[in-house]
Amino acid sequence: MKYVDVILPLPLTATYTYELPPSFQGTPAIGCRVLVPFGQKKVYTAVVVALHDNRPENYEVKQVLEVLDSKPVLLPVQLDFWRWIAQYYICSPGEVFKAALPSGMKLESESVLLLNPDYDGEEGLSDDERKVVSLFAHEQEQSLSKIQKQCAAFAALRVVKGLLAKGVLVMKEEVKQTFKPRTETHIRLCEKFFDENILSALLDELKRAPKQLAVLTKYIEMSGCVAALRLKNSQLLEEVPKRSLMEAAGVTTNICNALIVRGVFESYQYEIGRLSTTGVADVVGLSPLSNGQQQAFNQILSCFRNQSVCLLHGVTSSGKTEVYIHLIRKMIDEGKQVLYLVPEIALTTQLTERLSRVFGGRMVVYHSKFPDAERVEIWNKQMSDSPYDVVLGARSSVFLPFQRLGLVIVDEEHEHSYKQQDPSPRYHARNVALVLAKMCGAKTLLGTATPALETYYNVRTNKYGLVEMKERYGHVEMPCVEVVDIKELHRKRRMVGPFSSRLLDEMRRALENKEQVILFQNRRGYAPQLECHACGWTPRCPKCDVSMTYHMSMNKLTCHYCGFVSDVPARCPACEEKKLVQHGFGTEKVEDVVKHLFPDASIARMDLDTTRTRSAYERIISDFQEGRTNILIGTQMVTKGLDFERVGVVGILNTDSMMNVPDFRSFERAYQMMAQVAGRAGRRRAQGRVILQTKSPDLPVIAQVVSHDYNGLYCQQIEERQLFAFPPFCRLIYVYMKHKRSDVLDRLAKDMGQSLRAVFGHRILGPDVPPVARIQLLYIRKIVIKLEPGISMDKVRQCLLSVRDTLLQRTGYGSAQIYYDVDPM
């Protein structure tokens, strides 16, 4: 076989064929990585998907530059899984490849700039060009990104292009290995001394050098040299780190190096890895299940005999996690692996300690906050002969290799955080996990207190099994939810910032009783909007069609869509008025008010601004769990399955912002969010109290939250969905079009709508202008496609790709972006 078909990590629908040079020893297997040239200069890592002898006739075949793997880094089922994702979510296999593999496994060439050795002098160069050229005096090679950082004062890219055109600079492509195994220096006995008589003579000789003798004696002890010599097998020698040997012998580096120079020892680099090396034995045994948990456990096993998917619908604090742990133990005992998905990294932080106590080194955590090198090592471990039995992770963990997957647990399956928004593939981790489990012959358990309507519909139509847990663990009562109508309180000016007097009273009582408080506000920052008191001007992002949020800690205005930051103006630029009024409140303002009202309380805030690192998540959750924090203020992060024992009061500060979203799922999401955050209260001791502040107390969804009536919500919402043909009674695809000019985009959207209507007819809605119509300097238009159940998705995909390709080839539309979001959230 002389040719390989490969997938490149690029948005390309086709595979590409490369020739294997005759000099290569052996043939790469399917699933191996190879280094290939692409385009005029670039070099990429590609994955082999086919081997054959058929030379392509329509183009010149390039050669593979290097085979990176001696054995596959992908399982056959993973390639099938990638193809399914690409087909279902209308993207390319290359985009799935780019999302699936850790960056350290995707070598890619980088453009490096050098001074042209044939160029003489700097005549005719501008000041900016001279500044760029001067950078090469200190370093011969410069990457474009480095030049842009050092020349932020001007448009470095434009200047570099000019220097390339003048022949001052030249460009070359350079491939850099980003992943480097972690190693440490180890010591071993040189082969000539692996003989009892020779070693004995050496020990006698070293009596005149007592420190060297001490090192050699300690090495013999640490390496198990005596047993290895007796059996004449040097492979039995234990690994001995140089640092550990010196510490044990009580000597300096010079003494150890003297034995290396003398030829007694040799040093070498030994790969130790970055992952935890906890033993595989159980740290503690399983906790016994309660009667309700045992009944649920037995029902799940019974359900799995007939159905591959089961929904565990258990109220908050019913003990679902303990049921999961017993199911995981059963799978491990059967020699199978388990994938345990959670929607937020914060949940992995809390669950890690709990699961590690039971499964020890059999478990690993995997998510995007981990350093890339650690993710590469986890991937390699999963492909080894001793992979992890349990993987706990966020949505990206569905791409890990599983050699014997037996069970997939999707905790808090209703969460829209499972949906990947950007970049492509825009997959839903719950849905792709169902497909992965089916491909691997595994079972899937969906767990939540507030199921997605589509999931519960599948239960009602007998597509999924159902197991219910209707009581909290330990027979603790469900929290008492009290509604406070703040509309009248605002009118009478009886609110203290965002707080009603009723909520403040409950917070004081909780703190006096040594209980903790959670405050939920689903908006970060200090004030969502500033407004001129005189003319009504509001600062807006220059790149996006949104107002900017004021962050008091930085004293800056920030766009939450593109990250643009600007100073707070001292005066209104429209009318010179000095007074700028703050409207609304975010978690930062809530924190500021609480600090003034409760100066003696320990307060923490958990939102995107305070949890940018893995350690930040762990610290905030650990402090609250251990009681070092009295009041936790957070966005939706605090709603997702966190388990705290001492929470007595939960305050939901503003429900109306959740319910007034122009989306057919707004009431469903509002119920889920309110019910989940309410469920954090009173999980162990007395009944918890929830204060729900709203200006719309008469809405049915509020009554459903108060009475914990999920069935009522489901019946009402499913009736509306059926009436107006929304999921699960249809399949949605959103078509997004983007361009830097609004007039070009309007023409493109009109043409796209007409082309799609010619194929899909009445199923097309739009094009429309979305609520946020410009992000990062690109204007946006949207078309909605409603597809009835049973329609051929293969034909739909072919039509959509054909329409997109045809339009993008038209004059004027070449720089536009068109992409599809299947099953949008």
XYZ file of C-alpha atoms in Angstrom, residues 470-823:
354
model
C -39.441 11.251 44.804
C -38.042 11.734 48.314
C -34.930 13.462 49.573
C -32.220 11.390 51.259
C -32.880 11.042 54.974
C -36.529 12.071 54.486
C -35.568 15.761 54.593
C -38.462 17.901 53.348
C -38.287 19.735 50.036
C -37.411 23.425 50.526
C -40.204 25.861 51.283
C -40.383 28.388 48.412
C -41.781 31.812 49.284
C -42.610 34.326 46.546
C -41.997 38.018 47.155
C -43.666 40.468 44.762
C -41.017 43.167 44.325
C -42.987 45.232 41.804
C -44.883 47.029 44.556
C -41.767 47.196 46.731
C -39.885 48.971 43.938
C -42.752 51.427 43.465
C -42.755 52.242 47.179
C -38.934 52.320 47.258
C -38.767 49.693 49.982
C -36.043 47.625 48.325
C -32.514 47.678 49.764
C -30.540 47.501 46.552
C -31.609 44.178 44.995
C -32.979 42.834 48.312
C -36.466 42.726 49.779
C -36.791 43.050 53.554
C -38.125 39.461 53.662
C -34.966 38.069 52.095
C -32.739 40.148 54.365
C -34.607 38.879 57.446
C -34.099 35.264 56.355
C -30.416 35.889 55.648
C -29.911 37.369 59.138
C -31.724 34.448 60.757
C -29.632 31.936 58.805
C -26.341 33.587 59.760
C -27.387 33.744 63.419
C -28.119 29.992 63.287
C -24.652 29.321 61.762
C -26.243 28.426 58.417
C -25.009 29.429 54.983
C -26.714 31.495 52.281
C -26.663 31.230 48.477
C -27.724 34.234 46.382
C -28.470 33.627 42.716
C -28.274 36.380 40.100
C -27.762 35.227 36.526
C -25.786 38.255 35.381
C -22.176 39.099 36.152
C -20.527 42.498 36.475
C -21.632 45.486 38.567
C -24.169 47.254 36.359
C -25.370 45.890 32.993
C -25.864 49.388 31.646
C -24.782 52.984 32.181
C -26.971 55.830 30.935
C -26.517 59.563 30.683
C -28.907 61.264 33.109
C -29.558 64.108 30.647
C -29.732 62.666 27.118
C -30.007 58.898 27.607
C -26.714 58.015 25.875
C -25.379 54.557 26.761
C -21.859 53.245 26.095
C -21.975 50.497 23.493
C -19.319 48.111 22.271
C -17.700 49.399 19.049
C -17.433 45.815 17.773
C -20.796 44.384 18.914
C -24.417 45.476 18.951
C -24.689 45.446 22.766
C -24.338 47.852 25.661
C -21.215 47.460 27.777
C -21.274 46.202 31.368
C -19.659 48.198 34.159
C -17.183 46.237 36.316
C -16.384 48.188 39.482
C -13.366 46.073 40.540
C -11.529 47.118 37.366
C -13.392 50.430 36.967
C -13.846 49.450 33.332
C -16.609 48.872 30.819
C -16.537 45.378 29.303
C -18.343 43.722 26.411
C -19.443 40.222 27.452
C -19.573 39.109 23.811
C -16.118 39.976 22.452
C -14.191 40.988 25.591
C -13.565 44.605 24.482
C -12.602 46.809 27.460
C -12.706 50.600 27.745
C -12.434 53.258 30.426
C -15.535 54.712 32.058
C -16.090 58.171 30.521
C -15.923 61.093 32.952
C -18.587 62.916 30.905
C -21.243 61.918 28.412
C -19.616 62.249 24.956
C -22.969 63.317 23.490
C -23.940 66.196 25.814
C -21.017 66.638 28.289
C -23.261 65.726 31.263
C -21.202 64.403 34.192
C -23.885 62.196 35.777
C -24.007 58.634 34.395
C -26.722 56.498 35.993
C -26.278 52.760 36.612
C -29.144 50.464 35.576
C -29.640 46.901 36.788
C -27.306 44.827 38.890
C -24.954 41.899 38.460
C -23.177 39.575 40.875
C -20.452 42.139 41.565
C -22.978 44.725 42.740
C -24.800 42.112 44.825
C -21.489 41.296 46.498
C -20.838 44.994 47.186
C -24.291 45.497 48.773
C -23.991 42.328 50.880
C -20.597 43.453 52.236
C -22.194 46.671 53.482
C -25.246 44.936 54.951
C -23.337 42.031 56.537
C -19.834 43.368 57.301
C -18.974 40.431 59.611
C -19.901 37.708 57.127
C -17.386 35.950 54.897
C -18.549 36.408 51.291
C -17.496 34.771 48.013
C -18.578 35.274 44.414
C -18.643 32.514 41.778
C -18.992 33.683 38.194
C -16.901 33.766 35.042
C -14.799 36.659 36.380
C -13.719 34.803 39.542
C -13.291 31.259 38.127
C -10.952 31.658 35.188
C -8.577 28.987 36.508
C -9.046 25.460 37.817
C -7.640 26.422 41.231
C -10.160 29.271 41.540
C -13.077 26.836 41.153
C -11.585 24.497 43.724
C -10.823 27.245 46.249
C -14.312 28.845 46.150
C -16.144 25.528 46.438
C -13.804 24.161 49.115
C -14.122 27.297 51.259
C -17.922 27.185 51.098
C -18.080 23.450 51.686
C -15.827 23.689 54.755
C -17.835 26.592 56.191
C -15.129 29.233 55.733
C -17.561 31.221 53.558
C -20.964 32.290 54.903
C -22.578 33.761 51.786
C -21.996 32.544 48.212
C -23.139 34.808 45.369
C -23.203 33.315 41.898
C -24.565 33.016 38.408
C -25.981 29.751 37.007
C -22.769 28.021 38.145
C -24.290 27.686 41.628
C -27.428 25.942 40.297
C -25.786 22.831 38.868
C -25.848 19.927 41.276
C -23.505 21.303 43.945
C -23.930 19.588 47.317
C -23.525 21.742 50.460
C -24.674 20.610 53.883
C -25.133 23.891 55.748
C -27.180 25.973 53.282
C -30.313 27.186 55.047
C -31.464 29.991 52.735
C -31.381 30.517 48.987
C -32.267 33.883 47.496
C -33.306 34.132 43.823
C -32.929 37.847 43.235
C -34.511 38.422 39.832
C -36.566 35.736 38.090
C -38.000 38.082 35.464
C -34.782 38.363 33.451
C -34.901 34.580 32.946
C -38.556 34.434 31.910
C -38.550 37.413 29.534
C -36.084 35.948 27.044
C -37.544 35.738 23.488
C -37.136 31.965 23.215
C -39.639 29.092 23.210
C -37.583 27.414 25.961
C -37.557 30.418 28.327
C -40.157 29.076 30.814
C -38.612 25.606 30.771
C -35.150 27.032 31.476
C -36.449 29.425 34.127
C -38.159 26.540 35.942
C -35.053 24.372 35.726
C -32.766 27.121 36.981
C -35.047 28.152 39.844
C -35.806 24.570 40.898
C -32.129 23.615 40.791
C -30.875 26.575 42.818
C -33.762 26.106 45.275
C -32.606 22.516 45.674
C -29.319 23.698 47.223
C -31.228 24.625 50.395
C -31.776 22.295 53.355
C -30.090 19.202 51.951
C -29.108 17.560 55.249
C -30.829 19.076 58.250
C -33.998 21.116 58.661
C -36.182 22.188 55.768
C -34.505 24.864 53.644
C -36.063 28.206 52.770
C -36.091 29.820 49.340
C -37.025 33.455 48.762
C -38.033 33.997 45.148
C -38.206 37.679 44.157
C -40.277 38.501 41.061
C -42.417 41.200 39.476
C -44.650 38.535 37.887
C -45.883 36.312 40.738
C -49.015 35.255 38.832
C -47.197 33.386 36.043
C -47.905 29.617 36.078
C -44.193 28.768 36.129
C -43.806 30.535 39.511
C -46.583 28.411 41.026
C -44.956 25.302 39.547
C -41.628 26.152 41.205
C -43.347 26.771 44.544
C -45.148 23.398 44.454
C -42.194 21.530 42.864
C -44.599 20.523 40.082
C -42.458 19.367 37.151
C -45.333 17.364 35.642
C -47.469 20.504 35.556
C -44.742 22.373 33.703
C -44.255 19.470 31.272
C -47.954 19.140 30.411
C -48.380 22.858 29.836
C -45.197 23.318 27.801
C -45.549 20.160 25.688
C -49.055 21.248 24.687
C -47.691 24.602 23.478
C -44.797 22.927 21.684
C -47.183 20.639 19.802
C -49.505 23.513 18.950
C -46.729 25.675 17.463
C -44.549 22.808 16.112
C -41.454 23.122 18.236
C -39.149 20.326 19.503
C -39.767 17.486 20.188
C -42.425 17.715 17.443
C -39.949 19.051 14.905
C -36.213 19.334 14.388
C -34.695 22.821 14.300
C -31.704 23.998 12.279
C -30.569 27.617 12.553
C -28.741 29.113 9.567
C -26.325 31.880 10.599
C -24.870 34.308 8.073
C -22.155 36.834 8.936
C -20.390 39.611 7.049
C -18.565 42.818 7.928
C -20.949 44.880 5.730
C -24.658 44.945 6.577
C -25.779 45.738 2.987
C -23.898 42.737 1.570
C -25.261 40.565 4.364
C -28.851 41.642 3.682
C -28.490 40.618 0.030
C -26.869 37.319 1.039
C -29.629 36.593 3.580
C -32.314 37.328 0.979
C -30.629 35.038 -1.569
C -30.139 32.339 1.049
C -33.790 32.509 2.069
C -34.968 32.236 -1.537
C -32.620 29.310 -2.274
C -33.728 27.423 0.830
C -37.448 28.077 0.176
C -37.042 26.609 -3.291
C -36.003 23.362 -1.592
C -37.783 23.363 1.796
C -40.837 25.541 1.142
C -42.891 26.510 4.188
C -40.301 24.986 6.543
C -38.205 28.173 6.254
C -38.698 31.141 8.623
C -36.795 34.351 8.015
C -34.234 35.719 7.381
C -34.443 37.777 10.566
C -32.217 40.115 12.530
C -31.324 38.366 15.840
C -31.489 40.263 19.189
C -27.699 40.725 19.051
C -27.157 41.652 15.413
C -23.391 42.296 15.390
C -20.516 40.575 17.220
C -16.804 41.235 16.708
C -17.422 43.583 13.774
C -19.512 40.995 11.917
C -23.202 41.624 11.244
C -25.475 38.602 11.758
C -28.663 37.333 10.136
C -30.545 34.147 10.986
C -32.886 31.742 9.208
C -34.854 29.051 11.049
C -35.554 25.680 9.430
C -38.287 23.486 10.941
C -38.153 19.858 9.843
C -40.894 17.347 10.584
C -39.971 13.998 12.178
C -38.973 11.275 9.728
C -37.459 13.556 7.100
C -34.163 12.282 5.624
C -31.341 14.160 7.356
C -28.844 12.913 4.755
C -30.791 14.689 2.006
C -31.225 17.767 4.188
C -27.470 17.894 4.785
C -26.679 17.544 1.082
C -29.124 20.315 0.166
C -27.826 22.702 2.844
C -24.187 22.176 1.900
C -24.998 22.583 -1.809
C -26.894 25.847 -1.229
C -24.101 27.226 0.956
C -21.324 26.315 -1.491
C -23.240 27.775 -4.428
C -23.864 31.095 -2.694
C -20.298 31.509 -1.395
C -18.999 31.105 -4.946
C -21.008 34.106 -6.139
C -19.220 37.409 -6.639
C -19.276 39.562 -3.502
C -20.066 36.764 -1.055
C -16.597 35.176 -0.869
C -15.707 36.697 2.535
C -19.092 35.859 4.101
C -19.584 33.141 6.706
C -22.487 30.682 6.564
C -22.863 27.906 9.111
C -25.581 25.631 10.470
C -26.524 25.001 14.096
C -28.413 21.694 14.370
C -30.664 21.245 17.440
